[in-house]
CSV table of C-alpha atoms in Angstrom, one decimal:
chain,number,residue,atom,x,y,z
A,1,UNK,CA,46.3,11.0,-12.0
A,2,UNK,CA,47.5,13.8,-14.2
A,3,UNK,CA,46.6,15.2,-17.7
A,4,UNK,CA,48.7,16.6,-20.5
A,5,UNK,CA,47.0,19.4,-22.4
A,6,UNK,CA,48.1,20.5,-25.9
A,7,UNK,CA,46.7,23.1,-28.2
A,8,UNK,CA,44.1,21.6,-30.6
A,9,UNK,CA,45.8,22.9,-33.7
A,10,UNK,CA,48.6,25.0,-35.1
A,11,UNK,CA,49.3,26.1,-38.6
A,12,UNK,CA,52.2,27.8,-40.3
A,13,UNK,CA,53.8,28.2,-43.7
A,14,UNK,CA,56.6,26.0,-45.2
A,15,UNK,CA,60.0,27.0,-43.9
A,16,UNK,CA,58.7,28.6,-40.7
A,17,UNK,CA,58.9,27.3,-37.1
A,18,UNK,CA,56.1,26.0,-34.9
A,19,UNK,CA,56.2,25.2,-31.2
A,20,UNK,CA,53.7,22.8,-29.6
A,21,UNK,CA,53.2,23.0,-25.8
A,22,UNK,CA,52.3,20.2,-23.5
A,23,UNK,CA,51.2,21.3,-20.0
A,24,UNK,CA,51.1,18.8,-17.1
A,25,UNK,CA,48.1,19.3,-14.8
A,26,UNK,CA,49.7,18.0,-11.6
A,27,UNK,CA,53.1,16.7,-10.5
A,28,UNK,CA,56.3,18.0,-11.9
A,29,UNK,CA,57.0,17.9,-15.7
A,30,UNK,CA,60.6,17.2,-14.8
A,31,UNK,CA,59.9,14.1,-12.7
A,32,UNK,CA,59.3,11.8,-15.6
A,33,UNK,CA,60.6,11.8,-19.2
A,34,UNK,CA,58.4,13.2,-21.9
A,35,UNK,CA,58.1,11.7,-25.4
A,36,UNK,CA,56.6,13.1,-28.6
A,37,UNK,CA,54.9,11.1,-31.3
A,38,UNK,CA,54.0,12.0,-34.9
A,39,UNK,CA,50.9,10.3,-36.5
A,40,UNK,CA,50.3,10.9,-40.1
A,41,UNK,CA,46.8,10.2,-41.5
A,42,UNK,CA,46.1,6.5,-41.8
A,43,UNK,CA,49.4,5.5,-40.1
A,44,UNK,CA,50.6,4.3,-36.7
A,45,UNK,CA,52.4,6.8,-34.4
A,46,UNK,CA,56.2,7.1,-34.5
A,47,UNK,CA,58.5,8.7,-32.0
A,48,UNK,CA,60.1,12.0,-32.9
A,49,UNK,CA,61.5,12.9,-29.5
A,50,UNK,CA,62.1,10.6,-26.5
A,51,UNK,CA,63.5,11.3,-23.0
A,52,UNK,CA,62.6,15.0,-23.2
A,53,UNK,CA,65.0,16.0,-26.0
A,54,UNK,CA,66.5,13.0,-27.7
A,55,UNK,CA,65.9,12.3,-31.4
A,56,UNK,CA,65.7,8.7,-32.7
A,57,UNK,CA,67.9,7.9,-35.6
A,58,UNK,CA,66.3,9.0,-38.8
A,59,UNK,CA,64.4,12.0,-37.3
A,60,UNK,CA,65.7,15.2,-38.8
A,61,UNK,CA,67.3,17.8,-36.5
A,62,UNK,CA,64.5,20.1,-37.4
A,63,UNK,CA,62.7,18.5,-34.5
A,64,UNK,CA,63.7,19.4,-31.0
A,65,UNK,CA,62.2,19.0,-27.5
A,66,UNK,CA,62.5,20.8,-24.2
A,67,UNK,CA,60.9,21.0,-20.8
A,68,UNK,CA,60.2,24.2,-18.7
A,69,UNK,CA,59.7,23.6,-15.0
A,70,UNK,CA,58.5,27.1,-14.5
A,71,UNK,CA,55.4,26.5,-16.6
A,72,UNK,CA,55.3,22.8,-15.9
A,73,UNK,CA,55.3,22.1,-19.6
A,74,UNK,CA,57.2,20.4,-22.4
A,75,UNK,CA,57.5,21.7,-25.9
A,76,UNK,CA,58.1,20.3,-29.4
A,77,UNK,CA,59.6,22.7,-31.9
A,78,UNK,CA,59.6,22.0,-35.6
A,79,UNK,CA,61.8,24.4,-37.6
A,80,UNK,CA,62.0,24.7,-41.4
A,81,UNK,CA,58.5,23.3,-41.8
A,82,UNK,CA,57.9,20.9,-44.6
A,83,UNK,CA,54.6,19.7,-46.1
A,84,UNK,CA,55.5,16.2,-44.9
A,85,UNK,CA,55.4,17.5,-41.3
A,86,UNK,CA,51.6,17.9,-41.5
A,87,UNK,CA,50.3,15.4,-39.0
A,88,UNK,CA,48.9,15.0,-35.5
A,89,UNK,CA,51.5,15.2,-32.6
A,90,UNK,CA,51.1,13.8,-29.1
A,91,UNK,CA,53.2,14.3,-26.0
A,92,UNK,CA,53.3,11.4,-23.5
A,93,UNK,CA,54.7,10.9,-20.0
A,94,UNK,CA,54.0,8.7,-17.0
A,95,UNK,CA,53.8,8.4,-13.3
A,96,UNK,CA,53.4,5.5,-10.9
A,97,UNK,CA,53.2,2.9,-13.7
A,98,UNK,CA,50.5,4.9,-15.5
A,99,UNK,CA,51.2,6.3,-18.9
A,100,UNK,CA,49.4,9.4,-20.2
A,101,UNK,CA,49.1,10.8,-23.7
A,102,UNK,CA,48.5,14.4,-24.4
A,103,UNK,CA,45.3,15.6,-26.0
A,104,UNK,CA,47.0,15.9,-29.4
A,105,UNK,CA,47.8,18.8,-31.8
A,106,UNK,CA,47.1,18.9,-35.5
A,107,UNK,CA,49.8,20.6,-37.4
A,108,UNK,CA,48.8,22.1,-40.7
A,109,UNK,CA,51.4,23.3,-43.2
A,110,UNK,CA,49.7,26.1,-45.2
B,1,UNK,CA,63.7,-5.2,-38.5
B,2,UNK,CA,61.2,-5.0,-35.7
B,3,UNK,CA,57.7,-6.2,-36.7
B,4,UNK,CA,54.5,-6.2,-34.6
B,5,UNK,CA,51.4,-7.7,-36.3
B,6,UNK,CA,48.1,-7.4,-34.4
B,7,UNK,CA,45.1,-9.7,-35.2
B,8,UNK,CA,41.8,-10.7,-33.7
B,9,UNK,CA,39.8,-7.5,-34.1
B,10,UNK,CA,36.2,-7.4,-35.3
B,11,UNK,CA,32.6,-6.7,-34.4
B,12,UNK,CA,31.4,-7.7,-30.9
B,13,UNK,CA,28.2,-7.0,-29.0
B,14,UNK,CA,28.2,-5.0,-25.8
B,15,UNK,CA,29.0,-7.3,-22.9
B,16,UNK,CA,30.9,-9.7,-25.1
B,17,UNK,CA,34.6,-10.8,-25.2
B,18,UNK,CA,37.4,-10.7,-27.7
B,19,UNK,CA,41.1,-11.7,-27.6
B,20,UNK,CA,43.7,-9.7,-29.5
B,21,UNK,CA,47.1,-11.1,-30.5
B,22,UNK,CA,50.3,-9.4,-31.4
B,23,UNK,CA,53.0,-11.5,-33.2
B,24,UNK,CA,56.5,-10.0,-32.7
B,25,UNK,CA,59.7,-10.5,-34.6
B,26,UNK,CA,63.0,-8.8,-35.2
B,27,UNK,CA,64.0,-8.4,-31.5
B,28,UNK,CA,64.3,-10.5,-28.3
B,29,UNK,CA,60.7,-10.5,-27.3
B,30,UNK,CA,61.3,-12.2,-23.9
B,31,UNK,CA,63.4,-9.2,-22.8
B,32,UNK,CA,60.8,-6.6,-23.9
B,33,UNK,CA,58.3,-4.6,-22.0
B,34,UNK,CA,55.1,-4.5,-24.1
B,35,UNK,CA,52.0,-2.3,-24.1
B,36,UNK,CA,48.6,-1.9,-25.7
B,37,UNK,CA,47.5,1.6,-26.8
B,38,UNK,CA,44.1,2.3,-28.4
B,39,UNK,CA,42.6,5.1,-30.5
B,40,UNK,CA,38.9,5.6,-30.8
B,41,UNK,CA,37.7,6.8,-34.2
B,42,UNK,CA,38.7,10.4,-34.8
B,43,UNK,CA,40.1,10.7,-31.2
B,44,UNK,CA,43.5,10.7,-29.5
B,45,UNK,CA,45.8,8.0,-28.2
B,46,UNK,CA,44.9,6.2,-24.9
B,47,UNK,CA,47.2,3.8,-23.0
B,48,UNK,CA,45.5,0.6,-22.2
B,49,UNK,CA,48.0,-1.4,-20.2
B,50,UNK,CA,51.6,-2.8,-20.0
B,51,UNK,CA,53.3,-6.0,-19.2
B,52,UNK,CA,56.9,-6.1,-18.1
B,53,UNK,CA,59.4,-8.8,-19.1
B,54,UNK,CA,59.5,-11.9,-16.9
B,55,UNK,CA,63.1,-10.9,-16.0
B,56,UNK,CA,61.6,-7.7,-14.5
B,57,UNK,CA,58.8,-9.5,-12.8
B,58,UNK,CA,56.3,-9.9,-15.6
B,59,UNK,CA,53.8,-7.6,-13.8
B,60,UNK,CA,50.9,-5.8,-15.5
B,61,UNK,CA,49.4,-2.4,-15.0
B,62,UNK,CA,46.2,-1.1,-16.6
B,63,UNK,CA,44.4,2.2,-17.3
B,64,UNK,CA,41.5,2.9,-15.0
B,65,UNK,CA,38.8,2.5,-17.7
B,66,UNK,CA,39.8,-1.1,-18.5
B,67,UNK,CA,41.1,-2.3,-15.1
B,68,UNK,CA,39.2,-5.5,-14.0
B,69,UNK,CA,37.9,-6.1,-17.6
B,70,UNK,CA,41.1,-6.4,-19.7
B,71,UNK,CA,44.0,-8.8,-19.1
B,72,UNK,CA,47.4,-8.6,-20.8
B,73,UNK,CA,49.5,-11.7,-21.1
B,74,UNK,CA,52.5,-13.0,-23.1
B,75,UNK,CA,53.8,-16.2,-24.4
B,76,UNK,CA,57.6,-15.8,-24.8
B,77,UNK,CA,57.9,-19.2,-26.5
B,78,UNK,CA,55.6,-17.9,-29.3
B,79,UNK,CA,56.8,-14.3,-29.3
B,80,UNK,CA,53.2,-13.3,-28.9
B,81,UNK,CA,51.4,-10.7,-26.8
B,82,UNK,CA,47.7,-11.0,-25.9
B,83,UNK,CA,44.9,-8.7,-24.8
B,84,UNK,CA,41.9,-10.4,-23.4
B,85,UNK,CA,38.9,-8.0,-23.4
B,86,UNK,CA,35.8,-8.9,-21.4
B,87,UNK,CA,32.6,-7.1,-20.6
B,88,UNK,CA,33.1,-4.9,-23.6
B,89,UNK,CA,31.4,-1.5,-23.8
B,90,UNK,CA,30.6,0.7,-26.8
B,91,UNK,CA,33.3,3.1,-25.6
B,92,UNK,CA,35.9,0.4,-26.1
B,93,UNK,CA,35.5,0.8,-29.9
B,94,UNK,CA,38.9,1.7,-31.2
B,95,UNK,CA,42.0,0.7,-33.1
B,96,UNK,CA,44.2,-1.3,-30.8
B,97,UNK,CA,48.0,-1.0,-31.2
B,98,UNK,CA,50.6,-3.3,-29.8
B,99,UNK,CA,53.8,-1.5,-28.9
B,100,UNK,CA,57.2,-2.2,-27.5
B,101,UNK,CA,58.4,0.1,-24.8
B,102,UNK,CA,61.5,1.0,-22.9
B,103,UNK,CA,61.8,1.6,-19.2
B,104,UNK,CA,62.1,5.3,-19.7
B,105,UNK,CA,58.5,5.3,-20.9
B,106,UNK,CA,59.0,5.6,-24.7
B,107,UNK,CA,56.7,3.5,-26.9
B,108,UNK,CA,59.3,2.9,-29.5
B,109,UNK,CA,57.8,0.5,-32.0
B,110,UNK,CA,54.1,0.2,-33.0
B,111,UNK,CA,52.1,-2.3,-35.0
B,112,UNK,CA,49.6,-1.4,-37.7
B,113,UNK,CA,46.7,-1.8,-35.3
B,114,UNK,CA,43.5,-3.8,-35.3
B,115,UNK,CA,40.0,-2.4,-35.2
B,116,UNK,CA,37.6,-3.5,-32.5
B,117,UNK,CA,34.0,-2.4,-32.9
B,118,UNK,CA,31.6,-2.9,-30.0
B,119,UNK,CA,28.0,-2.4,-31.2
B,120,UNK,CA,24.6,-4.1,-31.0
């Protein structure tokens, strides 16, 4: 099967932009949709991006997703960082009825 | 409003068994694909398994670490999802989340989770 690798942590100041990468180890990143989940401390995960670049209702447009076939990776960009964005973020995709989560990235808002 | 409420977690000895339940409401449960996802203390998310709706065949798939030991089932008359866990190992210690999912692979609603601790 494949793995999804994310940076362990990223940090930035309020109002700035952060981008989290998610690199697929084998198979094409474009072959199956990628989702992104936010998990605040003590809470269950929630979807912030689904189907590569779609935002669920209620998720601010500061969150955006994309995929890059050349690097076989997906990215989550959070612009205009707010303190409430401090959380763990996980990418997720699937292949052959197996679902894989990324290693997770802790976002710290300085 | 979609609600998923897990129950059945607790402390169990290695080699033991436990059955988790997930009571669903606020949506048409019989039409939903459902999954279990777990999270070991301080660790990341790990998919456990999925069951399709009966309309889509009702089939199950499992992650390699639990295949042959865990079984997912559903009772559409009770709007309830189950996870039967046998031959438990210490590495199965985790919070277990019940989730709805869509065909495109998104886990769109999550329960609050139930903690399973496997320890002697």
